[in-house]
Amino acid sequence: MTGRLYGVGVGPGDPELLTLKAARLVGAADVVAFHAGRGKESNARRIAADLIPSGAIQERLEYPVTTGVTDHPGGYAGAIADFYERSAQRLGEHLAAGRDVVLLSEGDPLFYGSFMYMHDRLSPRFETEIVPGIPAFAAATAAAATPLVRQTDVLTVLPGTLPEPELARRLADTDGAIIMKLGRNFPAVRRALEAAGRLDGAVYVERASTDAEAHHPVSEVDPDSVPYFSLIVVPGDSQHSDPTGRRPAQLSAPEEPSPGRTAGSVEEQSPASRGVVHVIGLGPGPTEWLTPEASQILSEVDHVVGYAPYVARVPQRPGLRRHCSGNTVEVDRAALALEVARAGEQVAVVSGGDAGVFGMASAVFEAADDPRFADIDIRVAPGVSAVQAVAARAGAPIGADFAVMSLSDRLKPWEVIERRLDAIAAADLVLAVYNPASRSRTRQVADAREVLLRHRSPTTPVIVGRDVGRTEESLTVTTLADLDCDSVDMKCLLIVGASGTRVTESGRVWSPRFVTS
């Protein structure tokens, strides 16, 4: 009969914060295992030391490395993976021999805990039970007496190891936050808090619930004194709510202009305008495809509005407020931007690619038909479109006359789409296809191909560009006859050649500028 593996959370530091179940299991263990840094005391073992039976076997699992520097051929990741394999083998031998193993985990076993890696390796072979523990952030908020989130606030837990721009963005997009894993990451974390406008009110806590516990405003902390076992509590905005629980108005007009505006900047308003809405194309993805004009505008506006993945691409900075929404509420999103502009604020509405090509520009003008927005100045900044990006990767397929269509039938019936496809095919135009398929639209690529084949040869070149400009980029050159319709989704853009479109021996696609018939 094999033994049982227990992943036991021992809490943040104070032995009195162990649960009764954790104390009982530690006190009855055959084997007590714990992780420790090289040459250092295990915090988890220290917490539970008085409970470990004198006859228990103690397994110290010592990390071979605690930073990214190692001479292991697989680097830091390889060294740690090997360590977890060796540790699992050691514990597995005890379990196979019928001994129960209690693996101590500081805080909670499944919250940034090393127990998870033992669980991955051992639970398929041995009976396993997990005993939750009080996480460090719960002790930290108690130590600082700082309400974290309430009512409908969103709490985000972030590792301080995130890239600084990503950390700033996530801090700006949430209500309350916990930032773990500080240590040498603290200076970048502090800058991210400042960029997100969350530095005021953020509380630094180290060694929560222990005799060495300390907490200070983040702005007062010496970066050189920050240990790894520390974290930051960022309270949710609703701690400033009124007694009814209503959160402060997000879009109220400021009493004074936003700071930092200078003559000649994008915020400078004409006498007839109370606010400006900039509609910006961010390009297909890479930072280098963002135009200098768009970058300049984004560095100066007060607000950025858009579909969440596009807003996420805008770097966070002090004073910038972000407004994210879903993918099918374009006019509502545009109206929100216009309302903010009515309050005298400068707003950027962002789209992927070019905002004027199946983007937000049209939606903003549609919402601006409302007389309330008659005096709002709408300015559109062009961006690199997806069709340009895919065409450039393929060669020069749109070097001659071409058409652009969306296969989405959310705003127009399929009968209209089919009629236009037929006309484009008959006119022998190169065709760029946006929104070719989605989870709910699985037949339209195949249906569109059938329409095109009424006028086009089965050997007509077709380019399938997926995530062009991003790390997952792929480009496939095929034909109408061989197009794998089932592999096409919303991440793809198709370019269907005309009768004169050619493919070189190296697979490059181009359309002649001349027409012979």
Tab-separated table of C-alpha atoms in Angstrom, residues 49-406:
chain	number	residue	atom	x	y	z
A	49	ALA	CA	9.016	23.528	13.281
A	50	ASP	CA	7.352	23.008	16.684
A	51	LEU	CA	4.806	20.618	15.142
A	52	ILE	CA	7.203	18.226	13.381
A	53	PRO	CA	7.374	14.859	15.216
A	54	SER	CA	10.804	13.920	16.518
A	55	GLY	CA	10.686	10.635	14.634
A	56	ALA	CA	9.640	12.092	11.287
A	57	ILE	CA	12.001	11.902	8.330
A	58	GLN	CA	12.797	15.414	7.124
A	59	GLU	CA	13.489	15.977	3.425
A	60	ARG	CA	15.156	19.284	2.630
A	61	LEU	CA	14.624	20.087	-1.060
A	62	GLU	CA	17.299	22.673	-1.750
A	63	TYR	CA	17.052	24.766	-4.888
A	64	PRO	CA	20.227	24.569	-6.976
A	65	VAL	CA	19.793	28.166	-8.114
A	66	THR	CA	17.457	31.027	-7.177
A	67	THR	CA	18.191	33.464	-10.017
A	68	GLY	CA	18.505	33.187	-13.761
A	69	VAL	CA	22.294	32.661	-13.604
A	70	THR	CA	23.491	29.051	-13.921
A	71	ASP	CA	25.944	26.944	-15.899
A	72	HIS	CA	23.278	24.292	-16.569
A	73	PRO	CA	23.094	23.574	-20.330
A	74	GLY	CA	19.354	24.240	-20.219
A	75	GLY	CA	19.785	27.533	-18.392
A	76	TYR	CA	17.725	28.491	-15.351
A	77	ALA	CA	14.600	26.697	-16.616
A	78	GLY	CA	16.555	23.535	-17.263
A	79	ALA	CA	18.219	23.583	-13.848
A	80	ILE	CA	14.905	24.054	-12.043
A	81	ALA	CA	13.159	21.383	-14.113
A	82	ASP	CA	15.888	18.883	-13.255
A	83	PHE	CA	15.628	19.863	-9.594
A	84	TYR	CA	11.881	19.219	-9.529
A	85	GLU	CA	12.387	15.846	-11.200
A	86	ARG	CA	14.969	14.810	-8.588
A	87	SER	CA	12.772	16.098	-5.750
A	88	ALA	CA	9.748	14.189	-7.060
A	89	GLN	CA	11.835	11.038	-7.280
A	90	ARG	CA	12.951	11.406	-3.647
A	91	LEU	CA	9.414	11.927	-2.388
A	92	GLY	CA	8.080	9.222	-4.673
A	93	GLU	CA	10.389	6.672	-3.043
A	94	HIS	CA	8.858	7.447	0.371
A	95	LEU	CA	5.331	7.244	-1.002
A	96	ALA	CA	6.039	3.965	-2.765
A	97	ALA	CA	7.329	2.575	0.513
A	98	GLY	CA	3.990	3.350	2.185
A	99	ARG	CA	5.053	6.488	4.037
A	100	ASP	CA	2.773	9.555	4.115
A	101	VAL	CA	4.571	12.697	2.978
A	102	VAL	CA	3.608	16.201	4.133
A	103	LEU	CA	5.130	18.786	1.825
A	104	LEU	CA	5.114	22.179	3.537
A	105	SER	CA	4.268	25.226	1.486
A	106	GLU	CA	4.564	28.800	2.677
A	107	GLY	CA	1.245	30.598	2.272
A	108	ASP	CA	-1.061	28.464	0.119
A	109	PRO	CA	0.221	25.423	-1.816
A	110	LEU	CA	-1.402	26.467	-5.099
A	111	PHE	CA	-0.567	30.174	-4.950
A	112	TYR	CA	2.904	30.674	-6.496
A	113	GLY	CA	3.988	27.607	-4.511
A	114	SER	CA	6.614	24.996	-5.407
A	115	PHE	CA	4.198	22.278	-4.296
A	116	MET	CA	2.451	22.618	-7.654
A	117	TYR	CA	5.429	21.117	-9.470
A	118	MET	CA	5.467	18.131	-7.138
A	119	HIS	CA	1.721	17.773	-7.581
A	120	ASP	CA	2.142	17.698	-11.365
A	121	ARG	CA	4.655	14.878	-11.112
A	122	LEU	CA	3.321	12.786	-8.231
A	123	SER	CA	-0.477	13.095	-8.144
A	124	PRO	CA	-1.001	10.813	-11.180
A	125	ARG	CA	0.713	7.986	-9.266
A	126	PHE	CA	-0.129	8.632	-5.622
A	127	GLU	CA	-3.193	9.699	-3.668
A	128	THR	CA	-2.877	13.401	-2.992
A	129	GLU	CA	-4.652	15.907	-0.764
A	130	ILE	CA	-4.192	19.672	-0.659
A	131	VAL	CA	-4.701	21.694	2.504
A	132	PRO	CA	-5.124	25.411	1.793
A	133	GLY	CA	-3.241	28.014	3.764
A	134	ILE	CA	-3.570	31.740	4.393
A	135	PRO	CA	-1.785	33.495	1.497
A	136	ALA	CA	0.758	36.218	2.158
A	137	PHE	CA	-1.374	38.950	0.632
A	138	ALA	CA	-4.184	38.264	3.127
A	139	ALA	CA	-1.719	38.764	5.979
A	140	ALA	CA	-0.312	41.858	4.281
A	141	THR	CA	-3.677	43.578	3.907
A	142	ALA	CA	-4.413	42.763	7.547
A	143	ALA	CA	-1.045	44.145	8.661
A	144	ALA	CA	-1.568	47.369	6.740
A	145	ALA	CA	-5.249	47.531	7.764
A	146	THR	CA	-5.957	48.347	4.130
A	147	PRO	CA	-9.309	47.313	2.625
A	148	LEU	CA	-8.419	45.706	-0.669
A	149	VAL	CA	-11.597	45.254	-2.731
A	150	ARG	CA	-15.302	45.477	-2.029
A	151	GLN	CA	-18.598	45.097	-3.850
A	152	THR	CA	-17.927	44.826	-7.605
A	153	ASP	CA	-14.218	45.696	-7.489
A	154	VAL	CA	-11.902	43.489	-9.526
A	155	LEU	CA	-8.764	42.156	-7.826
A	156	THR	CA	-5.695	41.326	-9.916
A	157	VAL	CA	-2.664	39.461	-8.583
A	158	LEU	CA	0.489	40.366	-10.492
A	159	PRO	CA	4.073	39.091	-10.342
A	160	GLY	CA	6.593	41.920	-10.151
A	161	THR	CA	8.633	40.035	-12.751
A	162	LEU	CA	6.272	41.151	-15.534
A	163	PRO	CA	7.731	43.570	-18.099
A	164	GLU	CA	7.282	47.104	-16.818
A	165	PRO	CA	4.888	48.286	-19.593
A	166	GLU	CA	2.718	45.188	-19.146
A	167	LEU	CA	2.624	45.670	-15.382
A	168	ALA	CA	1.635	49.327	-15.760
A	169	ARG	CA	-1.142	48.444	-18.176
A	170	ARG	CA	-2.608	45.784	-15.923
A	171	LEU	CA	-2.446	48.092	-12.906
A	172	ALA	CA	-4.324	50.760	-14.826
A	173	ASP	CA	-6.985	48.274	-15.920
A	174	THR	CA	-7.916	46.876	-12.507
A	175	ASP	CA	-9.454	48.115	-9.259
A	176	GLY	CA	-7.432	46.450	-6.532
A	177	ALA	CA	-4.112	44.696	-7.050
A	178	ILE	CA	-1.506	42.631	-5.259
A	179	ILE	CA	2.046	42.706	-6.605
A	180	MET	CA	4.182	39.753	-5.560
A	181	LYS	CA	7.854	38.860	-6.098
A	182	LEU	CA	9.496	42.203	-5.490
A	183	GLY	CA	13.155	42.136	-4.398
A	184	ARG	CA	15.321	43.497	-7.177
A	185	ASN	CA	12.197	44.072	-9.302
A	186	PHE	CA	11.010	46.834	-6.955
A	187	PRO	CA	12.331	49.877	-8.931
A	188	ALA	CA	10.512	48.765	-12.089
A	189	VAL	CA	7.362	47.989	-10.084
A	190	ARG	CA	7.422	51.452	-8.534
A	191	ARG	CA	7.765	53.073	-11.961
A	192	ALA	CA	4.857	50.977	-13.237
A	193	LEU	CA	2.681	52.100	-10.320
A	194	GLU	CA	3.520	55.714	-11.076
A	195	ALA	CA	2.806	55.290	-14.790
A	196	ALA	CA	-0.555	53.709	-13.991
A	197	GLY	CA	-1.464	56.508	-11.591
A	198	ARG	CA	-1.625	53.995	-8.698
A	199	LEU	CA	1.387	55.022	-6.614
A	200	ASP	CA	-0.623	57.089	-4.139
A	201	GLY	CA	-2.288	54.722	-1.700
A	202	ALA	CA	-0.121	51.721	-2.608
A	203	VAL	CA	1.260	50.035	0.530
A	204	TYR	CA	4.492	48.059	0.738
A	205	VAL	CA	4.514	45.143	3.222
A	206	GLU	CA	7.432	42.869	4.021
A	207	ARG	CA	7.513	39.662	6.054
A	208	ALA	CA	3.820	39.944	6.908
A	209	SER	CA	2.699	38.325	10.191
A	210	THR	CA	6.277	37.736	11.422
A	211	ASP	CA	8.279	39.545	14.127
A	212	ALA	CA	10.091	41.402	11.319
A	213	GLU	CA	6.881	42.686	9.737
A	214	ALA	CA	6.984	46.226	8.346
A	215	HIS	CA	4.745	48.299	6.093
A	216	HIS	CA	5.171	51.716	4.479
A	217	PRO	CA	3.775	53.753	1.596
A	218	VAL	CA	5.493	52.510	-1.544
A	219	SER	CA	6.706	56.025	-2.286
A	220	GLU	CA	8.803	55.990	0.908
A	221	VAL	CA	10.541	52.628	0.433
A	222	ASP	CA	14.298	52.385	-0.163
A	223	PRO	CA	14.674	50.153	-3.257
A	224	ASP	CA	17.926	48.687	-1.934
A	225	SER	CA	16.214	47.356	1.195
A	226	VAL	CA	13.449	45.309	-0.440
A	227	PRO	CA	13.583	41.521	0.166
A	228	TYR	CA	11.967	38.927	-2.079
A	229	PHE	CA	9.447	38.103	0.669
A	230	SER	CA	7.562	41.368	0.314
A	231	LEU	CA	4.577	42.568	-1.649
A	232	ILE	CA	2.542	45.629	-2.503
A	233	VAL	CA	-1.139	46.166	-1.780
A	234	VAL	CA	-2.954	48.475	-4.220
A	235	PRO	CA	-6.436	49.218	-2.819
A	236	GLY	CA	-9.451	49.257	-5.107
A	237	ASP	CA	-10.947	52.617	-6.033
A	238	SER	CA	-14.243	51.868	-4.314
A	239	GLN	CA	-12.688	52.326	-0.895
A	240	HIS	CA	-13.441	55.988	-1.641
A	241	SER	CA	-17.104	55.256	-2.459
A	242	ASP	CA	-19.929	57.033	-0.727
A	243	PRO	CA	-21.932	55.104	1.934
A	244	THR	CA	-24.307	53.701	-0.706
A	245	GLY	CA	-21.419	51.933	-2.362
A	246	ARG	CA	-21.526	53.977	-5.558
A	247	ARG	CA	-18.123	54.398	-7.124
A	248	PRO	CA	-16.948	57.891	-8.058
A	249	ALA	CA	-17.989	59.061	-11.513
A	250	GLN	CA	-15.425	57.888	-14.052
A	251	LEU	CA	-16.202	60.387	-16.794
A	252	SER	CA	-16.900	63.661	-15.034
A	253	ALA	CA	-15.465	66.773	-16.612
A	254	PRO	CA	-12.291	68.070	-14.917
A	255	GLU	CA	-12.416	71.437	-13.231
A	256	GLU	CA	-9.120	72.367	-14.883
A	257	PRO	CA	-7.423	71.212	-18.081
A	258	SER	CA	-5.319	68.092	-17.821
A	259	PRO	CA	-1.676	68.905	-17.008
A	260	GLY	CA	1.060	68.849	-19.571
A	261	ARG	CA	-0.739	70.496	-22.475
A	262	THR	CA	1.307	72.814	-24.620
A	263	ALA	CA	0.558	75.025	-27.597
A	264	GLY	CA	0.734	73.058	-30.819
A	265	SER	CA	0.096	69.702	-29.163
A	266	VAL	CA	-2.770	67.479	-30.265
A	267	GLU	CA	-4.871	68.717	-27.360
A	268	GLU	CA	-4.898	72.332	-28.590
A	269	GLN	CA	-8.535	73.056	-29.374
A	270	SER	CA	-10.154	75.307	-31.920
A	271	PRO	CA	-12.425	77.987	-30.404
A	272	ALA	CA	-15.533	76.189	-31.684
A	273	SER	CA	-14.638	72.846	-30.146
A	274	ARG	CA	-15.011	71.719	-26.534
A	275	GLY	CA	-13.214	68.453	-27.100
A	276	VAL	CA	-11.414	66.269	-29.589
A	277	VAL	CA	-11.811	62.603	-30.476
A	278	HIS	CA	-8.831	61.098	-32.287
A	279	VAL	CA	-9.525	57.843	-34.130
A	280	ILE	CA	-6.272	55.938	-34.466
A	281	GLY	CA	-5.153	52.882	-36.388
A	282	LEU	CA	-2.548	50.990	-34.380
A	283	GLY	CA	-1.405	48.856	-37.295
A	284	PRO	CA	-1.544	45.046	-37.400
A	285	GLY	CA	0.613	44.464	-34.336
A	286	PRO	CA	4.322	45.341	-34.266
A	287	THR	CA	5.329	48.524	-32.481
A	288	GLU	CA	7.406	49.606	-35.466
A	289	TRP	CA	4.251	49.633	-37.597
A	290	LEU	CA	2.673	52.302	-35.378
A	291	THR	CA	3.007	55.632	-37.160
A	292	PRO	CA	4.837	58.561	-35.497
A	293	GLU	CA	1.614	60.594	-35.720
A	294	ALA	CA	-0.369	57.937	-33.863
A	295	SER	CA	2.366	57.537	-31.264
A	296	GLN	CA	2.456	61.301	-30.664
A	297	ILE	CA	-1.311	61.495	-30.199
A	298	LEU	CA	-1.343	58.559	-27.774
A	299	SER	CA	1.372	60.241	-25.711
A	300	GLU	CA	-0.811	63.322	-25.164
A	301	VAL	CA	-4.481	62.320	-24.891
A	302	ASP	CA	-6.277	61.991	-21.560
A	303	HIS	CA	-8.253	58.833	-22.403
A	304	VAL	CA	-7.969	55.822	-24.675
A	305	VAL	CA	-11.120	53.919	-25.658
A	306	GLY	CA	-11.402	50.654	-27.562
A	307	TYR	CA	-11.757	46.907	-27.775
A	308	ALA	CA	-9.753	45.507	-24.871
A	309	PRO	CA	-6.950	43.779	-26.872
A	310	TYR	CA	-6.288	47.024	-28.763
A	311	VAL	CA	-6.323	49.177	-25.646
A	312	ALA	CA	-3.843	46.708	-24.160
A	313	ARG	CA	-1.358	47.665	-26.891
A	314	VAL	CA	-1.251	51.299	-25.747
A	315	PRO	CA	1.597	51.983	-23.269
A	316	GLN	CA	0.430	53.180	-19.887
A	317	ARG	CA	1.645	56.529	-18.556
A	318	PRO	CA	0.708	58.915	-15.745
A	319	GLY	CA	-2.653	60.580	-16.323
A	320	LEU	CA	-3.881	58.205	-19.013
A	321	ARG	CA	-7.287	56.638	-18.358
A	322	ARG	CA	-8.293	53.493	-20.210
A	323	HIS	CA	-11.809	52.412	-21.194
A	324	CYS	CA	-12.089	48.844	-22.534
A	325	SER	CA	-15.127	47.094	-23.976
A	326	GLY	CA	-16.110	43.999	-25.921
A	327	ASN	CA	-15.934	43.388	-29.635
A	328	THR	CA	-19.539	43.992	-30.717
A	329	VAL	CA	-20.403	47.350	-29.155
A	330	GLU	CA	-18.642	49.705	-31.554
A	331	VAL	CA	-21.254	52.482	-31.547
A	332	ASP	CA	-21.613	52.396	-27.751
A	333	ARG	CA	-17.836	52.621	-27.490
A	334	ALA	CA	-17.796	55.565	-29.878
A	335	ALA	CA	-20.564	57.328	-27.928
A	336	LEU	CA	-18.559	56.906	-24.729
A	337	ALA	CA	-15.568	58.603	-26.367
A	338	LEU	CA	-17.735	61.455	-27.604
A	339	GLU	CA	-19.276	61.946	-24.154
A	340	VAL	CA	-15.807	62.190	-22.622
A	341	ALA	CA	-14.823	64.709	-25.289
A	342	ARG	CA	-17.911	66.802	-24.452
A	343	ALA	CA	-16.420	67.218	-20.984
A	344	GLY	CA	-13.416	68.916	-22.583
A	345	GLU	CA	-11.116	65.909	-22.526
A	346	GLN	CA	-8.937	64.678	-25.372
A	347	VAL	CA	-9.768	61.089	-26.349
A	348	ALA	CA	-8.191	58.479	-28.598
A	349	VAL	CA	-10.376	55.694	-29.983
A	350	VAL	CA	-8.096	52.875	-31.126
A	351	SER	CA	-8.487	50.190	-33.781
A	352	GLY	CA	-6.177	47.511	-35.095
A	353	GLY	CA	-4.785	48.085	-38.579
A	354	ASP	CA	-6.260	51.239	-40.107
A	355	ALA	CA	-9.231	52.715	-38.248
A	356	GLY	CA	-10.939	53.558	-41.542
A	357	VAL	CA	-10.839	49.997	-42.897
A	358	PHE	CA	-13.516	48.002	-41.060
A	359	GLY	CA	-12.408	49.904	-37.941
A	360	MET	CA	-13.751	52.428	-35.469
A	361	ALA	CA	-13.684	55.550	-37.649
A	362	SER	CA	-17.059	54.861	-39.245
A	363	ALA	CA	-18.600	53.953	-35.871
A	364	VAL	CA	-17.431	57.253	-34.366
A	365	PHE	CA	-18.989	59.254	-37.192
A	366	GLU	CA	-22.163	57.174	-36.868
A	367	ALA	CA	-22.424	57.959	-33.154
A	368	ALA	CA	-21.587	61.617	-33.846
A	369	ASP	CA	-24.807	61.961	-35.872
A	370	ASP	CA	-26.411	62.679	-32.494
A	371	PRO	CA	-26.890	66.487	-32.249
A	372	ARG	CA	-25.295	66.429	-28.776
A	373	PHE	CA	-21.942	65.814	-30.427
A	374	ALA	CA	-22.224	68.378	-33.216
A	375	ASP	CA	-19.327	70.478	-31.925
A	376	ILE	CA	-16.916	67.606	-31.249
A	377	ASP	CA	-13.825	67.655	-33.463
A	378	ILE	CA	-13.194	64.170	-34.904
A	379	ARG	CA	-9.718	63.575	-36.330
A	380	VAL	CA	-8.715	60.293	-37.987
A	381	ALA	CA	-5.073	59.189	-38.013
A	382	PRO	CA	-4.283	56.503	-40.603
A	383	GLY	CA	-2.549	53.252	-39.787
A	384	VAL	CA	-0.969	50.342	-41.628
A	385	SER	CA	-3.883	48.147	-42.674
A	386	ALA	CA	-3.922	44.362	-42.424
A	387	VAL	CA	-4.270	44.023	-46.189
A	388	GLN	CA	-1.134	46.116	-46.684
A	389	ALA	CA	0.778	44.003	-44.176
A	390	VAL	CA	-0.238	40.662	-45.709
A	391	ALA	CA	0.364	41.944	-49.241
A	392	ALA	CA	3.840	43.174	-48.322
A	393	ARG	CA	4.752	39.812	-46.784
A	394	ALA	CA	3.522	38.004	-49.920
A	395	GLY	CA	5.109	40.325	-52.490
A	396	ALA	CA	2.914	42.670	-54.499
A	397	PRO	CA	-0.475	41.023	-54.999
A	398	ILE	CA	-2.370	44.329	-54.809
A	399	GLY	CA	-0.105	46.140	-57.237
A	400	ALA	CA	-3.058	46.600	-59.577
A	401	ASP	CA	-6.783	47.272	-59.083
A	402	PHE	CA	-8.191	45.476	-56.064
A	403	ALA	CA	-11.266	45.342	-53.839
A	404	VAL	CA	-11.660	44.859	-50.087
A	405	MET	CA	-14.595	43.036	-48.464
A	406	SER	CA	-15.634	41.690	-45.089
